[in-house]
């Protein structure tokens, strides 16, 4: 199925324009989600939109947005009035400037989107913008309106398309001083730095997301499968941290421990479960694989519904 675009409009660099579509680059839909239930009846909890004063349920068409000026006093704003703001970025991503990727503070990053040409026209103009960014190793900065708000967006090439990352505005990023002021000034000795560098070098590698497994998600799946099978749930012992008394000794022991792990033959690690297969498939069936295969030829196994509350 062709993915559905979150936004369609135009990408413009000076007089070069092409129609484009914006798609979410990430997804949370494969994660386990829970419904809220009434412990007494086992029924789902239903949320209603009610008038805070009368307690009467209010239909969606009768709900408008309101900005609270002071306690109990609101300025109403309708959807039509918001649409009439008509910022140009509602329909066009206008590239304002080009910057170095290293200049973008990671705190400003929100979420990534994929950008591709929309329809059969505009591929040439899109390719010119993409290849220029790639050749000059720059990030293009523009603006786009999503969910009724204007966002800064940083565009960079990825394979045949572009990745656009939404950025926060300065007022959305908290000042670090109020959090870091109480950190003591400590003099770190050369010996400590040498040992720490040695540990870093022993653990150096390339970031490969495929090596990592969401352990909490895996534990949730195991928990649900155990409960479905009627097995007793035994709580696991929580890991406990240790107080560091002698930092130099801890560093030396870390170096020795990592060196021993490096020399020891590595056991074949568990392959992370493929997210593409979907977490639903991991939940079922409880029976052994052979039994499950036989059952599958007769009747599809029931799967638990995972609708969000």
PDB file of C-alpha atoms in Angstrom:
ATOM      1  CA  UNK A   1       0.000   0.000   0.000  1.00  0.00           C
ATOM      2  CA  UNK A   2       1.331   3.441  -0.936  1.00  0.00           C
ATOM      3  CA  UNK A   3       2.050   5.433   2.242  1.00  0.00           C
ATOM      4  CA  UNK A   4      -0.140   8.434   2.892  1.00  0.00           C
ATOM      5  CA  UNK A   5       1.549  11.827   2.826  1.00  0.00           C
ATOM      6  CA  UNK A   6       1.279  14.087   5.879  1.00  0.00           C
ATOM      7  CA  UNK A   7       1.722  17.170   3.708  1.00  0.00           C
ATOM      8  CA  UNK A   8       1.768  18.060   0.032  1.00  0.00           C
ATOM      9  CA  UNK A   9       2.994  21.292  -1.487  1.00  0.00           C
ATOM     10  CA  UNK A  10       6.016  22.754  -3.222  1.00  0.00           C
ATOM     11  CA  UNK A  11       9.744  22.867  -2.553  1.00  0.00           C
ATOM     12  CA  UNK A  12      11.258  26.124  -3.790  1.00  0.00           C
ATOM     13  CA  UNK A  13      14.849  27.230  -4.204  1.00  0.00           C
ATOM     14  CA  UNK A  14      14.824  30.762  -5.623  1.00  0.00           C
ATOM     15  CA  UNK A  15      13.005  30.326  -8.985  1.00  0.00           C
ATOM     16  CA  UNK A  16      13.331  26.503  -9.015  1.00  0.00           C
ATOM     17  CA  UNK A  17      10.088  24.877  -7.805  1.00  0.00           C
ATOM     18  CA  UNK A  18       8.836  21.296  -7.690  1.00  0.00           C
ATOM     19  CA  UNK A  19       5.761  19.592  -6.159  1.00  0.00           C
ATOM     20  CA  UNK A  20       6.698  17.392  -3.192  1.00  0.00           C
ATOM     21  CA  UNK A  21       5.091  15.136  -0.597  1.00  0.00           C
ATOM     22  CA  UNK A  22       6.170  14.746   3.052  1.00  0.00           C
ATOM     23  CA  UNK A  23       5.956  11.364   4.831  1.00  0.00           C
ATOM     24  CA  UNK A  24       6.731  10.392   8.462  1.00  0.00           C
ATOM     25  CA  UNK A  25      10.146   8.671   8.629  1.00  0.00           C
ATOM     26  CA  UNK A  26       9.401   6.936  11.944  1.00  0.00           C
ATOM     27  CA  UNK A  27       6.534   4.914  13.408  1.00  0.00           C
ATOM     28  CA  UNK A  28       5.325   3.964  16.885  1.00  0.00           C
ATOM     29  CA  UNK A  29       2.494   1.725  15.658  1.00  0.00           C
ATOM     30  CA  UNK A  30       4.433  -1.535  16.070  1.00  0.00           C
ATOM     31  CA  UNK A  31       4.956  -0.993  19.802  1.00  0.00           C
ATOM     32  CA  UNK A  32       2.768  -2.767  22.335  1.00  0.00           C
ATOM     33  CA  UNK A  33      -0.065  -0.497  23.506  1.00  0.00           C
ATOM     34  CA  UNK A  34      -2.572  -0.993  26.310  1.00  0.00           C
ATOM     35  CA  UNK A  35      -6.228  -0.162  26.839  1.00  0.00           C
ATOM     36  CA  UNK A  36      -7.522   1.078  30.177  1.00  0.00           C
ATOM     37  CA  UNK A  37     -10.014  -1.295  31.817  1.00  0.00           C
ATOM     38  CA  UNK A  38     -12.428  -1.229  34.737  1.00  0.00           C
ATOM     39  CA  UNK A  39     -10.843  -3.616  37.258  1.00  0.00           C
ATOM     40  CA  UNK A  40     -14.296  -4.638  38.540  1.00  0.00           C
ATOM     41  CA  UNK A  41     -15.939  -5.482  35.194  1.00  0.00           C
ATOM     42  CA  UNK A  42     -13.059  -5.901  32.762  1.00  0.00           C
ATOM     43  CA  UNK A  43     -14.743  -3.422  30.387  1.00  0.00           C
ATOM     44  CA  UNK A  44     -12.841  -0.711  28.518  1.00  0.00           C
ATOM     45  CA  UNK A  45     -12.777   2.825  29.863  1.00  0.00           C
ATOM     46  CA  UNK A  46     -14.428   5.331  27.523  1.00  0.00           C
ATOM     47  CA  UNK A  47     -13.576   9.019  27.528  1.00  0.00           C
ATOM     48  CA  UNK A  48     -16.275  11.593  26.860  1.00  0.00           C
ATOM     49  CA  UNK A  49     -15.926  15.312  26.131  1.00  0.00           C
ATOM     50  CA  UNK A  50     -18.202  17.081  28.591  1.00  0.00           C
ATOM     51  CA  UNK A  51     -18.991  20.656  29.560  1.00  0.00           C
ATOM     52  CA  UNK A  52     -16.972  21.373  32.707  1.00  0.00           C
ATOM     53  CA  UNK A  53     -19.897  23.231  34.323  1.00  0.00           C
ATOM     54  CA  UNK A  54     -23.035  21.385  33.177  1.00  0.00           C
ATOM     55  CA  UNK A  55     -21.503  17.909  32.841  1.00  0.00           C
ATOM     56  CA  UNK A  56     -23.321  17.433  29.504  1.00  0.00           C
ATOM     57  CA  UNK A  57     -21.538  15.646  26.637  1.00  0.00           C
ATOM     58  CA  UNK A  58     -20.482  18.009  23.820  1.00  0.00           C
ATOM     59  CA  UNK A  59     -20.477  17.020  20.127  1.00  0.00           C
ATOM     60  CA  UNK A  60     -17.225  17.519  18.189  1.00  0.00           C
ATOM     61  CA  UNK A  61     -18.815  20.083  15.851  1.00  0.00           C
ATOM     62  CA  UNK A  62     -19.658  22.264  18.874  1.00  0.00           C
ATOM     63  CA  UNK A  63     -16.089  22.336  20.192  1.00  0.00           C
ATOM     64  CA  UNK A  64     -13.874  25.322  19.340  1.00  0.00           C
ATOM     65  CA  UNK A  65     -10.411  26.316  20.458  1.00  0.00           C
ATOM     66  CA  UNK A  66     -10.052  28.954  23.174  1.00  0.00           C
ATOM     67  CA  UNK A  67      -7.135  30.919  24.616  1.00  0.00           C
ATOM     68  CA  UNK A  68      -7.471  31.663  28.345  1.00  0.00           C
ATOM     69  CA  UNK A  69      -6.792  35.342  29.017  1.00  0.00           C
ATOM     70  CA  UNK A  70      -7.447  34.988  32.732  1.00  0.00           C
ATOM     71  CA  UNK A  71      -9.217  32.499  34.966  1.00  0.00           C
ATOM     72  CA  UNK A  72     -12.487  31.538  33.260  1.00  0.00           C
ATOM     73  CA  UNK A  73     -12.191  34.147  30.473  1.00  0.00           C
ATOM     74  CA  UNK A  74     -11.457  32.799  26.993  1.00  0.00           C
ATOM     75  CA  UNK A  75     -10.931  34.158  23.488  1.00  0.00           C
ATOM     76  CA  UNK A  76     -12.536  31.731  20.999  1.00  0.00           C
ATOM     77  CA  UNK A  77     -10.672  30.933  17.768  1.00  0.00           C
ATOM     78  CA  UNK A  78     -12.345  28.889  15.012  1.00  0.00           C
ATOM     79  CA  UNK A  79     -10.722  26.487  12.548  1.00  0.00           C
ATOM     80  CA  UNK A  80     -11.707  28.829   9.699  1.00  0.00           C
ATOM     81  CA  UNK A  81      -9.890  31.733  11.374  1.00  0.00           C
ATOM     82  CA  UNK A  82      -6.775  29.595  11.789  1.00  0.00           C
ATOM     83  CA  UNK A  83      -6.928  28.547   8.128  1.00  0.00           C
ATOM     84  CA  UNK A  84      -7.217  32.181   7.093  1.00  0.00           C
ATOM     85  CA  UNK A  85      -3.805  32.948   8.599  1.00  0.00           C
ATOM     86  CA  UNK A  86      -2.598  31.564   5.239  1.00  0.00           C
ATOM     87  CA  UNK A  87       1.137  31.482   5.832  1.00  0.00           C
ATOM     88  CA  UNK A  88       3.032  30.787   2.618  1.00  0.00           C
ATOM     89  CA  UNK A  89       4.690  27.807   4.330  1.00  0.00           C
ATOM     90  CA  UNK A  90       1.235  26.172   4.448  1.00  0.00           C
ATOM     91  CA  UNK A  91       1.755  25.167   0.822  1.00  0.00           C
ATOM     92  CA  UNK A  92       5.433  25.880   0.110  1.00  0.00           C
ATOM     93  CA  UNK A  93       8.752  24.955   1.707  1.00  0.00           C
ATOM     94  CA  UNK A  94      10.846  27.950   0.754  1.00  0.00           C
ATOM     95  CA  UNK A  95      14.571  27.345   1.281  1.00  0.00           C
ATOM     96  CA  UNK A  96      15.855  30.388   3.204  1.00  0.00           C
ATOM     97  CA  UNK A  97      19.502  29.462   3.751  1.00  0.00           C
ATOM     98  CA  UNK A  98      22.150  26.734   3.697  1.00  0.00           C
ATOM     99  CA  UNK A  99      24.151  25.753   6.780  1.00  0.00           C
ATOM    100  CA  UNK A 100      26.682  23.182   7.969  1.00  0.00           C
ATOM    101  CA  UNK A 101      25.084  20.165   9.614  1.00  0.00           C
ATOM    102  CA  UNK A 102      27.454  20.531  12.579  1.00  0.00           C
ATOM    103  CA  UNK A 103      25.951  23.989  13.221  1.00  0.00           C
ATOM    104  CA  UNK A 104      22.568  22.504  14.180  1.00  0.00           C
ATOM    105  CA  UNK A 105      22.383  21.911  17.939  1.00  0.00           C
ATOM    106  CA  UNK A 106      20.916  18.387  18.570  1.00  0.00           C
ATOM    107  CA  UNK A 107      18.536  19.885  21.169  1.00  0.00           C
ATOM    108  CA  UNK A 108      16.639  21.565  18.333  1.00  0.00           C
ATOM    109  CA  UNK A 109      15.861  18.298  16.498  1.00  0.00           C
ATOM    110  CA  UNK A 110      12.247  17.067  16.748  1.00  0.00           C
ATOM    111  CA  UNK A 111      11.425  14.325  14.217  1.00  0.00           C
ATOM    112  CA  UNK A 112      12.377  13.261  10.690  1.00  0.00           C
ATOM    113  CA  UNK A 113      10.262  13.096   7.517  1.00  0.00           C
ATOM    114  CA  UNK A 114      10.910  11.749   4.045  1.00  0.00           C
ATOM    115  CA  UNK A 115      10.499  14.168   1.153  1.00  0.00           C
ATOM    116  CA  UNK A 116       9.986  13.030  -2.443  1.00  0.00           C
ATOM    117  CA  UNK A 117       8.609  14.478  -5.678  1.00  0.00           C
ATOM    118  CA  UNK A 118       4.806  14.387  -5.853  1.00  0.00           C
ATOM    119  CA  UNK A 119       3.494  13.016  -9.129  1.00  0.00           C
ATOM    120  CA  UNK A 120       5.254  12.695 -12.485  1.00  0.00           C
ATOM    121  CA  UNK A 121       6.477  16.276 -12.834  1.00  0.00           C
ATOM    122  CA  UNK A 122       9.192  18.055 -10.899  1.00  0.00           C
ATOM    123  CA  UNK A 123      11.694  15.175 -10.700  1.00  0.00           C
ATOM    124  CA  UNK A 124      14.359  17.177 -12.564  1.00  0.00           C
ATOM    125  CA  UNK A 125      14.084  20.200 -10.260  1.00  0.00           C
ATOM    126  CA  UNK A 126      14.032  17.908  -7.203  1.00  0.00           C
ATOM    127  CA  UNK A 127      17.205  16.146  -8.413  1.00  0.00           C
ATOM    128  CA  UNK A 128      18.990  19.478  -8.912  1.00  0.00           C
ATOM    129  CA  UNK A 129      18.250  20.542  -5.323  1.00  0.00           C
ATOM    130  CA  UNK A 130      19.209  17.105  -3.924  1.00  0.00           C
ATOM    131  CA  UNK A 131      22.474  16.822  -5.855  1.00  0.00           C
ATOM    132  CA  UNK A 132      23.482  20.406  -4.994  1.00  0.00           C
ATOM    133  CA  UNK A 133      23.020  19.678  -1.284  1.00  0.00           C
ATOM    134  CA  UNK A 134      24.973  16.436  -1.658  1.00  0.00           C
ATOM    135  CA  UNK A 135      27.860  17.972  -3.591  1.00  0.00           C
ATOM    136  CA  UNK A 136      28.230  21.000  -1.321  1.00  0.00           C
ATOM    137  CA  UNK A 137      27.594  18.961   1.865  1.00  0.00           C
ATOM    138  CA  UNK A 138      25.066  21.492   3.122  1.00  0.00           C
ATOM    139  CA  UNK A 139      21.734  21.394   4.952  1.00  0.00           C
ATOM    140  CA  UNK A 140      18.886  23.516   3.556  1.00  0.00           C
ATOM    141  CA  UNK A 141      16.759  25.419   6.077  1.00  0.00           C
ATOM    142  CA  UNK A 142      13.130  26.265   5.323  1.00  0.00           C
ATOM    143  CA  UNK A 143       9.700  26.462   6.949  1.00  0.00           C
ATOM    144  CA  UNK A 144       6.617  24.242   6.724  1.00  0.00           C
ATOM    145  CA  UNK A 145       3.168  24.245   8.364  1.00  0.00           C
ATOM    146  CA  UNK A 146       2.196  20.909   9.955  1.00  0.00           C
ATOM    147  CA  UNK A 147      -0.654  20.343  12.438  1.00  0.00           C
ATOM    148  CA  UNK A 148      -1.598  24.024  12.246  1.00  0.00           C
ATOM    149  CA  UNK A 149       1.830  25.198  13.394  1.00  0.00           C
ATOM    150  CA  UNK A 150       4.767  26.543  11.396  1.00  0.00           C
ATOM    151  CA  UNK A 151       7.993  24.636  11.901  1.00  0.00           C
ATOM    152  CA  UNK A 152      11.574  25.157  10.843  1.00  0.00           C
ATOM    153  CA  UNK A 153      12.677  22.211   8.680  1.00  0.00           C
ATOM    154  CA  UNK A 154      16.228  21.108   7.852  1.00  0.00           C
ATOM    155  CA  UNK A 155      16.580  19.263   4.524  1.00  0.00           C
ATOM    156  CA  UNK A 156      19.451  16.953   3.570  1.00  0.00           C
ATOM    157  CA  UNK A 157      19.910  14.287   0.885  1.00  0.00           C
ATOM    158  CA  UNK A 158      19.305  10.594   1.573  1.00  0.00           C
ATOM    159  CA  UNK A 159      19.638   8.089  -1.299  1.00  0.00           C
ATOM    160  CA  UNK A 160      17.257   9.296  -4.046  1.00  0.00           C
ATOM    161  CA  UNK A 161      15.212  11.543  -1.762  1.00  0.00           C
ATOM    162  CA  UNK A 162      15.527  14.099   1.021  1.00  0.00           C
ATOM    163  CA  UNK A 163      15.156  13.853   4.787  1.00  0.00           C
ATOM    164  CA  UNK A 164      13.468  16.814   6.415  1.00  0.00           C
ATOM    165  CA  UNK A 165      13.928  17.179  10.178  1.00  0.00           C
ATOM    166  CA  UNK A 166      11.599  19.495  12.088  1.00  0.00           C
ATOM    167  CA  UNK A 167      13.454  21.896  14.385  1.00  0.00           C
ATOM    168  CA  UNK A 168      12.412  23.649  17.580  1.00  0.00           C
ATOM    169  CA  UNK A 169      12.360  27.405  17.994  1.00  0.00           C
ATOM    170  CA  UNK A 170      14.793  28.951  20.530  1.00  0.00           C
ATOM    171  CA  UNK A 171      11.981  29.641  23.038  1.00  0.00           C
ATOM    172  CA  UNK A 172      11.244  25.890  23.144  1.00  0.00           C
ATOM    173  CA  UNK A 173      14.751  24.949  24.312  1.00  0.00           C
ATOM    174  CA  UNK A 174      15.516  25.385  28.013  1.00  0.00           C
ATOM    175  CA  UNK A 175      18.700  27.082  29.147  1.00  0.00           C
ATOM    176  CA  UNK A 176      21.231  24.568  30.455  1.00  0.00           C
ATOM    177  CA  UNK A 177      22.622  26.914  33.116  1.00  0.00           C
ATOM    178  CA  UNK A 178      19.785  26.275  35.580  1.00  0.00           C
ATOM    179  CA  UNK A 179      20.564  22.540  35.443  1.00  0.00           C
ATOM    180  CA  UNK A 180      24.371  22.619  35.300  1.00  0.00           C
ATOM    181  CA  UNK A 181      25.152  25.416  37.809  1.00  0.00           C
ATOM    182  CA  UNK A 182      25.406  22.971  40.720  1.00  0.00           C
ATOM    183  CA  UNK A 183      27.901  20.665  38.994  1.00  0.00           C
ATOM    184  CA  UNK A 184      31.186  20.959  40.861  1.00  0.00           C
ATOM    185  CA  UNK A 185      34.415  21.938  39.130  1.00  0.00           C
ATOM    186  CA  UNK A 186      36.595  18.828  39.374  1.00  0.00           C
ATOM    187  CA  UNK A 187      40.195  18.468  38.239  1.00  0.00           C
ATOM    188  CA  UNK A 188      40.583  15.242  36.250  1.00  0.00           C
ATOM    189  CA  UNK A 189      44.106  13.815  36.362  1.00  0.00           C
ATOM    190  CA  UNK A 190      46.015  12.648  33.289  1.00  0.00           C
ATOM    191  CA  UNK A 191      46.090   9.053  34.605  1.00  0.00           C
ATOM    192  CA  UNK A 192      42.298   9.011  34.867  1.00  0.00           C
ATOM    193  CA  UNK A 193      41.933  10.403  31.347  1.00  0.00           C
ATOM    194  CA  UNK A 194      44.400   7.849  29.954  1.00  0.00           C
ATOM    195  CA  UNK A 195      42.473   4.952  31.501  1.00  0.00           C
ATOM    196  CA  UNK A 196      39.132   6.364  30.320  1.00  0.00           C
ATOM    197  CA  UNK A 197      40.507   6.826  26.768  1.00  0.00           C
ATOM    198  CA  UNK A 198      41.690   3.220  26.825  1.00  0.00           C
ATOM    199  CA  UNK A 199      38.168   2.043  27.717  1.00  0.00           C
ATOM    200  CA  UNK A 200      36.707   4.157  24.907  1.00  0.00           C
ATOM    201  CA  UNK A 201      39.182   2.732  22.384  1.00  0.00           C
ATOM    202  CA  UNK A 202      38.349  -0.831  23.444  1.00  0.00           C
ATOM    203  CA  UNK A 203      34.639  -0.172  22.941  1.00  0.00           C
ATOM    204  CA  UNK A 204      34.973   1.862  19.737  1.00  0.00           C
ATOM    205  CA  UNK A 205      32.751   0.815  16.833  1.00  0.00           C
ATOM    206  CA  UNK A 206      30.249   1.985  14.235  1.00  0.00           C
ATOM    207  CA  UNK A 207      26.668   2.825  15.114  1.00  0.00           C
ATOM    208  CA  UNK A 208      24.486   0.113  13.580  1.00  0.00           C
ATOM    209  CA  UNK A 209      20.840   0.405  14.754  1.00  0.00           C
ATOM    210  CA  UNK A 210      20.146  -3.188  13.710  1.00  0.00           C
ATOM    211  CA  UNK A 211      22.377  -4.460  16.533  1.00  0.00           C
ATOM    212  CA  UNK A 212      20.032  -3.054  19.178  1.00  0.00           C
ATOM    213  CA  UNK A 213      16.832  -4.655  20.405  1.00  0.00           C
ATOM    214  CA  UNK A 214      14.102  -2.911  22.374  1.00  0.00           C
ATOM    215  CA  UNK A 215      14.468  -5.004  25.533  1.00  0.00           C
ATOM    216  CA  UNK A 216      11.436  -3.473  27.232  1.00  0.00           C
ATOM    217  CA  UNK A 217       9.228  -4.260  24.226  1.00  0.00           C
ATOM    218  CA  UNK A 218      10.568  -7.834  24.189  1.00  0.00           C
ATOM    219  CA  UNK A 219       9.853  -8.190  27.916  1.00  0.00           C
ATOM    220  CA  UNK A 220       6.275  -6.914  27.362  1.00  0.00           C
ATOM    221  CA  UNK A 221       5.722  -9.527  24.637  1.00  0.00           C
ATOM    222  CA  UNK A 222       7.063 -12.282  26.911  1.00  0.00           C
ATOM    223  CA  UNK A 223       4.843 -11.069  29.769  1.00  0.00           C
ATOM    224  CA  UNK A 224       1.696 -11.121  27.601  1.00  0.00           C
ATOM    225  CA  UNK A 225       2.534 -14.565  26.209  1.00  0.00           C
ATOM    226  CA  UNK A 226       3.145 -15.959  29.716  1.00  0.00           C
ATOM    227  CA  UNK A 227      -0.169 -14.567  30.983  1.00  0.00           C
ATOM    228  CA  UNK A 228      -2.028 -15.985  27.970  1.00  0.00           C
ATOM    229  CA  UNK A 229      -0.459 -19.374  28.646  1.00  0.00           C
ATOM    230  CA  UNK A 230      -1.521 -19.181  32.304  1.00  0.00           C
ATOM    231  CA  UNK A 231       2.064 -19.327  33.553  1.00  0.00           C
ATOM    232  CA  UNK A 232       2.952 -17.740  36.923  1.00  0.00           C
ATOM    233  CA  UNK A 233       4.661 -14.365  36.731  1.00  0.00           C
ATOM    234  CA  UNK A 234       7.807 -14.175  38.846  1.00  0.00           C
ATOM    235  CA  UNK A 235       9.327 -10.729  39.290  1.00  0.00           C
ATOM    236  CA  UNK A 236      12.944 -10.453  38.182  1.00  0.00           C
ATOM    237  CA  UNK A 237      15.604  -8.971  40.439  1.00  0.00           C
ATOM    238  CA  UNK A 238      16.307  -5.371  39.566  1.00  0.00           C
ATOM    239  CA  UNK A 239      19.925  -4.432  38.760  1.00  0.00           C
ATOM    240  CA  UNK A 240      21.561  -2.481  41.571  1.00  0.00           C
ATOM    241  CA  UNK A 241      24.116   0.263  41.097  1.00  0.00           C
ATOM    242  CA  UNK A 242      27.311   0.313  43.126  1.00  0.00           C
ATOM    243  CA  UNK A 243      28.817   3.322  44.854  1.00  0.00           C
ATOM    244  CA  UNK A 244      32.210   4.215  43.398  1.00  0.00           C
ATOM    245  CA  UNK A 245      34.634   4.584  46.292  1.00  0.00           C
ATOM    246  CA  UNK A 246      37.964   4.631  44.438  1.00  0.00           C
ATOM    247  CA  UNK A 247      37.565   6.065  40.924  1.00  0.00           C
ATOM    248  CA  UNK A 248      41.083   5.096  39.790  1.00  0.00           C
ATOM    249  CA  UNK A 249      40.547   1.498  40.937  1.00  0.00           C
ATOM    250  CA  UNK A 250      37.181   1.372  39.157  1.00  0.00           C
ATOM    251  CA  UNK A 251      38.810   2.609  35.934  1.00  0.00           C
ATOM    252  CA  UNK A 252      41.620   0.030  36.200  1.00  0.00           C
ATOM    253  CA  UNK A 253      39.135  -2.786  36.796  1.00  0.00           C
ATOM    254  CA  UNK A 254      37.066  -1.587  33.829  1.00  0.00           C
ATOM    255  CA  UNK A 255      40.118  -1.727  31.561  1.00  0.00           C
ATOM    256  CA  UNK A 256      40.860  -5.294  32.708  1.00  0.00           C
ATOM    257  CA  UNK A 257      37.237  -6.378  32.337  1.00  0.00           C
ATOM    258  CA  UNK A 258      36.901  -4.960  28.814  1.00  0.00           C
ATOM    259  CA  UNK A 259      40.225  -6.470  27.751  1.00  0.00           C
ATOM    260  CA  UNK A 260      39.086  -9.911  28.957  1.00  0.00           C
ATOM    261  CA  UNK A 261      35.788  -9.566  27.094  1.00  0.00           C
ATOM    262  CA  UNK A 262      37.636  -8.567  23.921  1.00  0.00           C
ATOM    263  CA  UNK A 263      39.907 -11.652  24.061  1.00  0.00           C
ATOM    264  CA  UNK A 264      37.139 -14.107  24.961  1.00  0.00           C
ATOM    265  CA  UNK A 265      35.451 -15.803  21.975  1.00  0.00           C
ATOM    266  CA  UNK A 266      32.173 -14.117  21.284  1.00  0.00           C
ATOM    267  CA  UNK A 267      29.034 -16.201  21.557  1.00  0.00           C
ATOM    268  CA  UNK A 268      26.670 -15.882  18.642  1.00  0.00           C
ATOM    269  CA  UNK A 269      24.317 -13.123  19.755  1.00  0.00           C
ATOM    270  CA  UNK A 270      20.566 -13.249  19.472  1.00  0.00           C
ATOM    271  CA  UNK A 271      19.398 -11.627  16.289  1.00  0.00           C
ATOM    272  CA  UNK A 272      17.078  -8.737  17.024  1.00  0.00           C
ATOM    273  CA  UNK A 273      13.483  -9.460  16.172  1.00  0.00           C
ATOM    274  CA  UNK A 274      12.516  -7.841  12.917  1.00  0.00           C
ATOM    275  CA  UNK A 275      10.267  -4.871  13.467  1.00  0.00           C
ATOM    276  CA  UNK A 276       9.099  -5.152   9.877  1.00  0.00           C
ATOM    277  CA  UNK A 277       7.368  -8.404  10.740  1.00  0.00           C
ATOM    278  CA  UNK A 278       5.242  -6.539  13.276  1.00  0.00           C
ATOM    279  CA  UNK A 279       4.991  -7.077  17.013  1.00  0.00           C
ATOM    280  CA  UNK A 280       1.606  -8.779  16.607  1.00  0.00           C
ATOM    281  CA  UNK A 281       3.278 -11.783  15.012  1.00  0.00           C
ATOM    282  CA  UNK A 282       5.623 -12.087  18.002  1.00  0.00           C
ATOM    283  CA  UNK A 283       2.718 -12.353  20.385  1.00  0.00           C
ATOM    284  CA  UNK A 284       1.304 -15.556  18.944  1.00  0.00           C
ATOM    285  CA  UNK A 285       0.797 -18.453  19.019  1.00  0.00           C
ATOM    286  CA  UNK A 286       1.575 -19.852  22.462  1.00  0.00           C
ATOM    287  CA  UNK A 287       1.954 -23.408  21.171  1.00  0.00           C
ATOM    288  CA  UNK A 288       5.267 -24.688  19.802  1.00  0.00           C
ATOM    289  CA  UNK A 289       6.276 -23.722  16.289  1.00  0.00           C
ATOM    290  CA  UNK A 290       5.375 -27.122  14.838  1.00  0.00           C
ATOM    291  CA  UNK A 291       1.945 -27.069  16.485  1.00  0.00           C
ATOM    292  CA  UNK A 292       1.461 -23.480  15.372  1.00  0.00           C
ATOM    293  CA  UNK A 293       2.276 -24.398  11.775  1.00  0.00           C
ATOM    294  CA  UNK A 294      -0.208 -27.253  11.821  1.00  0.00           C
ATOM    295  CA  UNK A 295      -2.836 -25.025  13.416  1.00  0.00           C
ATOM    296  CA  UNK A 296      -2.225 -22.357  10.798  1.00  0.00           C
ATOM    297  CA  UNK A 297      -3.198 -24.749   8.006  1.00  0.00           C
ATOM    298  CA  UNK A 298      -6.524 -25.419   9.712  1.00  0.00           C
ATOM    299  CA  UNK A 299      -7.573 -22.115  11.216  1.00  0.00           C
ATOM    300  CA  UNK A 300      -5.813 -18.777  11.679  1.00  0.00           C
ATOM    301  CA  UNK A 301      -4.746 -18.190  15.274  1.00  0.00           C
ATOM    302  CA  UNK A 302      -6.612 -15.395  17.057  1.00  0.00           C
ATOM    303  CA  UNK A 303      -4.541 -12.371  17.821  1.00  0.00           C
ATOM    304  CA  UNK A 304      -5.125  -9.919  20.638  1.00  0.00           C
ATOM    305  CA  UNK A 305      -6.498  -6.581  19.587  1.00  0.00           C
ATOM    306  CA  UNK A 306      -4.109  -3.709  20.196  1.00  0.00           C
ATOM    307  CA  UNK A 307      -6.277  -0.670  19.832  1.00  0.00           C
ATOM    308  CA  UNK A 308      -5.129   2.306  21.818  1.00  0.00           C
ATOM    309  CA  UNK A 309      -7.319   3.605  24.606  1.00  0.00           C
TER     310      UNK A 309
END
